[in-house]
Coordinates of C-alpha atoms in Angstrom, one line a residue:
X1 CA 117.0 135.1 150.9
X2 CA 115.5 138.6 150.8
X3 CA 116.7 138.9 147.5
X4 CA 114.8 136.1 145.8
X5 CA 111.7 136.7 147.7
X6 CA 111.5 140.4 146.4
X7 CA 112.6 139.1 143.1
X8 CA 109.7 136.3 143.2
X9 CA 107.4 138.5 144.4
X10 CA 108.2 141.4 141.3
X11 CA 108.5 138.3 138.8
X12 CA 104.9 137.4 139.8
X13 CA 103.4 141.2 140.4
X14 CA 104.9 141.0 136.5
X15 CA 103.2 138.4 135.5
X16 CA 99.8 139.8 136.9
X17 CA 100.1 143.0 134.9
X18 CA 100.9 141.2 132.2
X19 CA 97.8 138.7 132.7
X20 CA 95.4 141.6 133.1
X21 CA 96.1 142.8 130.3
X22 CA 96.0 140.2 127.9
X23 CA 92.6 139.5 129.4
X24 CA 91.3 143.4 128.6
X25 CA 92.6 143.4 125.3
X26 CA 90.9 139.7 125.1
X27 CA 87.6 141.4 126.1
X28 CA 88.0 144.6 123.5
X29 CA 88.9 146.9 126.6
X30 CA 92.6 147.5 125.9
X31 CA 94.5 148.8 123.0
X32 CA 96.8 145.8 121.3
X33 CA 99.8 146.6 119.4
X34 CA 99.5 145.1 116.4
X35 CA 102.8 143.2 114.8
X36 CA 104.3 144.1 111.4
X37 CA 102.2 142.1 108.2
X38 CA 105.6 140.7 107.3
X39 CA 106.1 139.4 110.5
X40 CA 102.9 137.9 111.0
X41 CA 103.0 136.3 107.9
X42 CA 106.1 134.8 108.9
X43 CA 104.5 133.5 112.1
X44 CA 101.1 131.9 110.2
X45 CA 103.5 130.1 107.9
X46 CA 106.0 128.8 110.8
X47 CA 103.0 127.3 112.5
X48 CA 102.0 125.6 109.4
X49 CA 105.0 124.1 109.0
X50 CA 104.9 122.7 112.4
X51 CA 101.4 121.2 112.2
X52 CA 102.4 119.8 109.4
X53 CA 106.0 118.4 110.6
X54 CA 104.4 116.8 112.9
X55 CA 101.5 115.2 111.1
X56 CA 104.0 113.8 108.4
X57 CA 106.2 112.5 111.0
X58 CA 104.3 110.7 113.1
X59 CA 102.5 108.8 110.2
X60 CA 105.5 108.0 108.2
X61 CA 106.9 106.3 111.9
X62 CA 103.5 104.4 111.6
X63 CA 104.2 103.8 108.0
X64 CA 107.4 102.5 109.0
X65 CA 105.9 100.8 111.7
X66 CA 102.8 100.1 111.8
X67 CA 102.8 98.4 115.1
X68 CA 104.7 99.8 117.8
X69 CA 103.1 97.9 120.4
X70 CA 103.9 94.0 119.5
X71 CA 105.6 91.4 120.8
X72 CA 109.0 92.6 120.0
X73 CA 108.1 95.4 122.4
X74 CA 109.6 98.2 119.6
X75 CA 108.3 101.0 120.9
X76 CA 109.1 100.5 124.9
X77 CA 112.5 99.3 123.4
X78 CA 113.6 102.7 121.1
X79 CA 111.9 104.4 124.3
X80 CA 114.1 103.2 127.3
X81 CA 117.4 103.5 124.7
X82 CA 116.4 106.9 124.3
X83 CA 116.7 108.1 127.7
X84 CA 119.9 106.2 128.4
X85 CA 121.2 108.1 125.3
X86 CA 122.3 105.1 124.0
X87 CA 122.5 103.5 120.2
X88 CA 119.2 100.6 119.6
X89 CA 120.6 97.8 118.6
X90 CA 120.1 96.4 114.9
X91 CA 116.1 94.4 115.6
X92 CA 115.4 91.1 113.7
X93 CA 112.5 92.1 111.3
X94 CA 109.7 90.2 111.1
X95 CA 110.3 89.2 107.1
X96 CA 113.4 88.0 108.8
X97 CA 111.7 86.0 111.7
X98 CA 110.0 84.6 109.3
X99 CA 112.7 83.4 107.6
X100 CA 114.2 81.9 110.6
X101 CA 110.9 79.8 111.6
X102 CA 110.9 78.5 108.3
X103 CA 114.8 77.4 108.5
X104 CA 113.9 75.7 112.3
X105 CA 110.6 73.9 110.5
X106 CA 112.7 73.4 107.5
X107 CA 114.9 71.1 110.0
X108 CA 112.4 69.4 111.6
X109 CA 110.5 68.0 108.4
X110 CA 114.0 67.3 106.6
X111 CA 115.9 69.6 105.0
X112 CA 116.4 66.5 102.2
X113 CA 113.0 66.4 101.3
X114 CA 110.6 68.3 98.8
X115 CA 109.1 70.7 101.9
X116 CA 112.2 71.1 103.8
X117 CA 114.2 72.0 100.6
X118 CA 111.5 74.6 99.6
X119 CA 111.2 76.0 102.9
X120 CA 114.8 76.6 103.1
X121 CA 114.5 78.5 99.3
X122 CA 111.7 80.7 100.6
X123 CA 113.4 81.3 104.0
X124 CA 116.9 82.6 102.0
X125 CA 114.3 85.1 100.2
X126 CA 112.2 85.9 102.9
X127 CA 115.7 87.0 105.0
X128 CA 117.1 88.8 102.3
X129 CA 113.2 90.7 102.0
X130 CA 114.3 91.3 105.6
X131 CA 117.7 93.0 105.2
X132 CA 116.3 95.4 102.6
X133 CA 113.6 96.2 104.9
X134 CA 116.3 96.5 107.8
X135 CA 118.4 99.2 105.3
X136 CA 115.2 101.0 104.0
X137 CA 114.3 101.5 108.0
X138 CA 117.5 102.3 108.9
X139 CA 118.3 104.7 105.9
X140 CA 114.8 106.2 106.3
X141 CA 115.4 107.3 110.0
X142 CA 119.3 108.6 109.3
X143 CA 118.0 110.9 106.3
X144 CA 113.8 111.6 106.7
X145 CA 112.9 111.3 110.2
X146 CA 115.6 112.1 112.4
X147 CA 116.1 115.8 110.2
X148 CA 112.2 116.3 111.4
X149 CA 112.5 115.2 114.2
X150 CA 115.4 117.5 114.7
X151 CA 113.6 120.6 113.7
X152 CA 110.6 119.9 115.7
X153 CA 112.9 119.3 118.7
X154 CA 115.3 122.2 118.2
X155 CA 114.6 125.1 115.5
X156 CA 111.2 124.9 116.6
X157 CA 111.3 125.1 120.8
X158 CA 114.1 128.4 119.6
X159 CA 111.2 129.5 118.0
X160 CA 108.5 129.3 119.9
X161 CA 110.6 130.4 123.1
X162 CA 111.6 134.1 121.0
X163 CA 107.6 134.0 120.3
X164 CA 106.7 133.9 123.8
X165 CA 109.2 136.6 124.8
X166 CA 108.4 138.8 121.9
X167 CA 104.8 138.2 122.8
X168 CA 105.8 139.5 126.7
X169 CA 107.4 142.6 124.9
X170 CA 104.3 143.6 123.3
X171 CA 102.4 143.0 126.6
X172 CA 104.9 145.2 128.3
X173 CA 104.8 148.0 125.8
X174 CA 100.8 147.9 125.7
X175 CA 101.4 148.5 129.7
X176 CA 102.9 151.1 129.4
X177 CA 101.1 152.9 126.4
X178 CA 98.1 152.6 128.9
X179 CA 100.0 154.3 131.9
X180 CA 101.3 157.1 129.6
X181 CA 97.9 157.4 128.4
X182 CA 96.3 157.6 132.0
X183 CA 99.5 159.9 133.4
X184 CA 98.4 162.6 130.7
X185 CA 95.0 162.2 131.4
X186 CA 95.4 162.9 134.8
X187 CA 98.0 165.8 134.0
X188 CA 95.5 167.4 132.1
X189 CA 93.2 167.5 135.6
X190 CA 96.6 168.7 137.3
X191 CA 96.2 165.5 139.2
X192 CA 99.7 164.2 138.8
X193 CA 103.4 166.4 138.4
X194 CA 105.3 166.2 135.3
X195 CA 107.8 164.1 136.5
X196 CA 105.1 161.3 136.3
X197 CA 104.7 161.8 132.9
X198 CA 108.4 161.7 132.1
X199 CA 108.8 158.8 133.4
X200 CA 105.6 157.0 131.8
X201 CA 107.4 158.4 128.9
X202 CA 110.9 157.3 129.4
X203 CA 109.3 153.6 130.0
X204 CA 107.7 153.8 127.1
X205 CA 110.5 154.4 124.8
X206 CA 112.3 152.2 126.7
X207 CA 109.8 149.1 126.5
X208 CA 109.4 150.4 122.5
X209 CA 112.9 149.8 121.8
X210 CA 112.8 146.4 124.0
X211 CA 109.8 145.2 121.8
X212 CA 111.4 146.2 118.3
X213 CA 114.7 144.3 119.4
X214 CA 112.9 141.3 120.3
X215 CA 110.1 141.8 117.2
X216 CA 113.3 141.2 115.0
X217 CA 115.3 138.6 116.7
X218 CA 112.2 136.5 116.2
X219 CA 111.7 137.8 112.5
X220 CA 115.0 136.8 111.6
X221 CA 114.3 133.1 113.5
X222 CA 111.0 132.9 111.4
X223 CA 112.7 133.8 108.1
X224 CA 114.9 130.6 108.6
X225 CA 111.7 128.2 107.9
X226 CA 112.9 128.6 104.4
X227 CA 116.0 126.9 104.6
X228 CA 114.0 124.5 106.8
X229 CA 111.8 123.8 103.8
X230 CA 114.8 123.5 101.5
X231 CA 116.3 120.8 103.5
X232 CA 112.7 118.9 104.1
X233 CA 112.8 119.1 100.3
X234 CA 116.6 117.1 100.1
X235 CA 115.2 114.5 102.9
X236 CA 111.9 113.7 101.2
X237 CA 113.8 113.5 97.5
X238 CA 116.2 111.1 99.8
X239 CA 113.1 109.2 101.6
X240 CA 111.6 108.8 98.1
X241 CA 114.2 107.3 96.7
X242 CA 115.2 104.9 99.7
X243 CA 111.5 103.6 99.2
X244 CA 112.1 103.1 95.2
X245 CA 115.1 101.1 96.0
X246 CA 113.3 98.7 98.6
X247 CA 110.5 98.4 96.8
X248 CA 112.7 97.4 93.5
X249 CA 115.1 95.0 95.5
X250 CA 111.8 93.3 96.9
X251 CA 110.6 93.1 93.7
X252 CA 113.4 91.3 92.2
X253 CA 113.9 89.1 94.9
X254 CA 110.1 88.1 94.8
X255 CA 110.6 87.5 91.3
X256 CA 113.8 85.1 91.7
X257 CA 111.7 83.2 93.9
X258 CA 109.0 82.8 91.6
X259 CA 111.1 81.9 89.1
X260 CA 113.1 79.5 90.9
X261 CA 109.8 77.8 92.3
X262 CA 108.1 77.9 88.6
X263 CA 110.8 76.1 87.1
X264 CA 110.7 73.2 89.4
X265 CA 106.9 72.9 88.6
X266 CA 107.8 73.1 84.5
X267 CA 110.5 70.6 85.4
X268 CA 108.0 68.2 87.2
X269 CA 105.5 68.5 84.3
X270 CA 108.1 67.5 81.4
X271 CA 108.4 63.8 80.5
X272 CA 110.7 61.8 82.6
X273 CA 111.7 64.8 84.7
X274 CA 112.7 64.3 88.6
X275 CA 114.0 66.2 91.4
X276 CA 117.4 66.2 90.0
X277 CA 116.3 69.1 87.3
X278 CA 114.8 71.4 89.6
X279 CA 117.1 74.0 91.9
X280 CA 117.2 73.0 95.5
X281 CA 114.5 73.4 97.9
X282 CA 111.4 72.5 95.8
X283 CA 107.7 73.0 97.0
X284 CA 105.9 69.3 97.3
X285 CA 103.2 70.9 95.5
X286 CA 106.2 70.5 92.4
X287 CA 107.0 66.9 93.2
X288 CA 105.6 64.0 94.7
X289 CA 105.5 59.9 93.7
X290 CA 108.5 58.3 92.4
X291 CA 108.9 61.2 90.3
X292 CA 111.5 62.3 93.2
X293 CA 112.9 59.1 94.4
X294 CA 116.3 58.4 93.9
X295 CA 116.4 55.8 90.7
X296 CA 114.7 58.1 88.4
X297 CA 118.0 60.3 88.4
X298 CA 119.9 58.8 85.9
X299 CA 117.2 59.1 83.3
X300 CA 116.0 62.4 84.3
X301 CA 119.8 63.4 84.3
X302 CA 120.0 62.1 80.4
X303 CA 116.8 63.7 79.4
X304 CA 117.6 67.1 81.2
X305 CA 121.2 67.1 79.0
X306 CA 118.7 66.7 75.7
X307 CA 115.9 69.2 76.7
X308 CA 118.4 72.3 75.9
X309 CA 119.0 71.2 72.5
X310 CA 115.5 70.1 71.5
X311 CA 114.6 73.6 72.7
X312 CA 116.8 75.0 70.4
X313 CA 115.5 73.2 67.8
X314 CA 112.0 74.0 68.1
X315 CA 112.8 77.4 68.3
X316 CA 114.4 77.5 65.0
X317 CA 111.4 75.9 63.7
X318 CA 108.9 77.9 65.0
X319 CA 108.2 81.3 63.4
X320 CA 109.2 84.6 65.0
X321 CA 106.1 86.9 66.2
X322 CA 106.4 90.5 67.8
X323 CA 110.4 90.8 67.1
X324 CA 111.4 94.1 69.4
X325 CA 114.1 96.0 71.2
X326 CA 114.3 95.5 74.7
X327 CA 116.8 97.3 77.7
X328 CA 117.8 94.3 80.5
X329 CA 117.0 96.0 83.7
X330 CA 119.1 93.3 86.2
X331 CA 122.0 90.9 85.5
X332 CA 120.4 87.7 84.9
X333 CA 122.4 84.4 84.8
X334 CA 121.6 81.6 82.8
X335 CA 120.6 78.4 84.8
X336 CA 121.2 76.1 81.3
X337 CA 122.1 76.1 78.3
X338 CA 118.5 77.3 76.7
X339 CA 118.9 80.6 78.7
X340 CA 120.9 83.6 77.6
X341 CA 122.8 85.4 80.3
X342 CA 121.9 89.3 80.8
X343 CA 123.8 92.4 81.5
X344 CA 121.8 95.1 83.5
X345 CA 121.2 98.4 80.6
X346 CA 122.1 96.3 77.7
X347 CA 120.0 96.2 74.5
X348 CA 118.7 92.9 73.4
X349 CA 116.0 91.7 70.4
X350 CA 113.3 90.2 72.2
X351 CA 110.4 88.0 70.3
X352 CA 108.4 85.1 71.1
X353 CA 107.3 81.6 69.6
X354 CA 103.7 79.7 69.7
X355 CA 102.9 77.9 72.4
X356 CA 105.8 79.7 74.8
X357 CA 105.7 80.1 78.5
X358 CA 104.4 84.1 78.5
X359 CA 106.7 84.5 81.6
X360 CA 109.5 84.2 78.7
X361 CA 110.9 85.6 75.8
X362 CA 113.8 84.7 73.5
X363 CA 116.4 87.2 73.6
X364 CA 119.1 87.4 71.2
X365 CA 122.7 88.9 71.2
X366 CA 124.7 89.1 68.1
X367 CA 125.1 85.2 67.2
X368 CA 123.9 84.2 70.9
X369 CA 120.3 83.6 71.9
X370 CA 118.4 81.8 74.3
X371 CA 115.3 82.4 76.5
X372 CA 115.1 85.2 79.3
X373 CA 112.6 86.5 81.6
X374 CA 110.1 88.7 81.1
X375 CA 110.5 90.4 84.2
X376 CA 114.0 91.6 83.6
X377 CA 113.5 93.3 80.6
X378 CA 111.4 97.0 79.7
X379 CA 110.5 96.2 76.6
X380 CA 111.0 99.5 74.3
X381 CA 109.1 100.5 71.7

């Protein structure tokens, strides 16, 4: 017990000295060793990587989420896992909830008729826009923020904990450059024996050689912010390209769903069409009257099997304008016979015909051709 009070009480007579004299050198009456130029280069640029770690952390988790507080509770949720050290659970996103309403409502209204059916087309895409979000989340955290986050939490407290002892070292050696200083000032005045002096001296070498040890430990910590960088720069190549891949699959999902809704609505517009020509669900905005009642079938059936070969007809007849090379950027599979199927990087001649739908093109293929979308091409020069 006597021990750790004599040891408390030098810890804290310690941490006095130490106080008083970063407070003199504070006030310009104290001498302050100055660290190496390299070294406190090293230290300028360690803190500016930490400022900025932190910055670009916290708003790509508000990128990622932009509301933590809502009424899924995300944030208390990752929060409470945390601290039981235990793995969140895959959560529902809200393009997904979505989806999932719209599938409940779908029920409700009749999954047979014109709202239902589209509800049910939009809630397929609006789930899928929800898995890619899931992934693009979840590959985002693995590979961008958790490295970060890591540094922040680990290289970083290393860090600053060698700082603050290398920062005691200099405060120790400043000591006792000040007591030397005062022993041989009072030596001169043959105030004080020589021993006194020695061993001012001896604790001066002593706290020098304590100081240089520590200066470098910490330089060699500091120097490591350059692989830290290096790996920051593989996470935010990795982050970058996660977020090209989401933002491509929602693209091309959004355009499936566009297409699929467009071609009910040019379907509804043709002569005699019904709701037997357009892809199940379709919006009611498409169809409504007897247009989608059950006895137009037949006939819309008979003038559906004709349409392709008219089509082909009138594209024979029409003349070519704008003939060009085009690369397919997505397999694409044709929903009749006017269509031409497409194979993701192949090279097709594109051109288009008066009067023609601009969403489309007509593609040909050796002896094959047939129309294709727009959207799945890149159009080459």
């Amino acid at each position: 017990m006597d021990f750790n009070v004599k040891k408390l009480a030098s810890d804290a007579g310690v941490f006095f000295t130490r106080a008083v004299q970063f407070t003199e050198e504070k006030l310009g009456q104290a001498e302050k060793t100055e660290l190496d130029p390299h070294l406190e280069n090293l230290i300028t640029r360690a803190d500016s990587t930490k400022n900025w770690t932190e910055k670009i952390l916290k708003q790509t988790e508000v990128l990622l989420q932009p509301n933590p507080i809502d009424h899924t509770g995300a944030r208390i949720e990752e929060f409470i896992y945390d601290k039981l050290d235990k793995k969140l659970p895959s959560r529902t996103t809200n393009a997904e909830l979505l989806g999932q309403y719209m599938l409940d409502a779908a029920i409700e209204f009749g999954s047979d008729t014109p709202y239902g059916k589209t509800l049910i087309t939009v809630a397929e895409y609006q789930k899928r826009l929800g898995g890619a979000e899931r992934e693009f989340l979840h590959t985002s955290a693995v590979t961008f923020l958790s490295p970060l986050r890591n540094f922040l939490e680990g290289d970083w407290r290393t860090i600053s904990k060698e700082r603050r002892l290398l920062e005691n070292r200099r405060l120790d050696l400043d000591i006792c450059k000040a007591r030397l200083k005062k022993a041989k000032l009072a030596e001169a005045k043959a105030a004080l024996l020589s021993e006194e002096v020695d061993k001012a001296e001896h604790e001066l070498r002593v706290a020098q050689t304590e100081f240089d040890r520590q200066a470098e430990v910490t330089r060699l910590l500091l120097e490591g912010i350059s692989s830290t960088h290096l790996n920051h720069l593989r996470c935010l190549q990795d982050f970058a390209e996660a977020q090209a891949t989401y933002y491509a699959q929602c693209h091309h999902y959004m355009q499936d769903l566009q297409r699929e809704l467009n071609r009910c609505a040019n379907a509804v517009s043709a002569p005699h069409s019904s709701a037997s020509v357009c892809p199940n669900p379709v919006s009611p905005a498409f169809l409504s009257g007897p247009a989608s009642s059950g006895a137009a079938v037949p006939a819309a059936s008979s003038s559906s099997s004709q349409k392709p070969v008219t089509l082909a007809m009138e594209q024979s007849q029409l003349p070519v304008t704008g003939a060009r090379k085009a690369r397919v950027l997505y397999d694409y599979d044709a929903h009749d016979t006017s269509e031409l199927s497409l194979l993701a990087d192949e090279l097709i001649t594109v051109y288009t015909v008066p009067g023609m739908d601009p969403d489309w093109l007509i593609g040909e293929r050796g002896n094959e051709k047939g129309k294709v979308p727009v959207t799945y091409l890149e159009l080459l020069s």
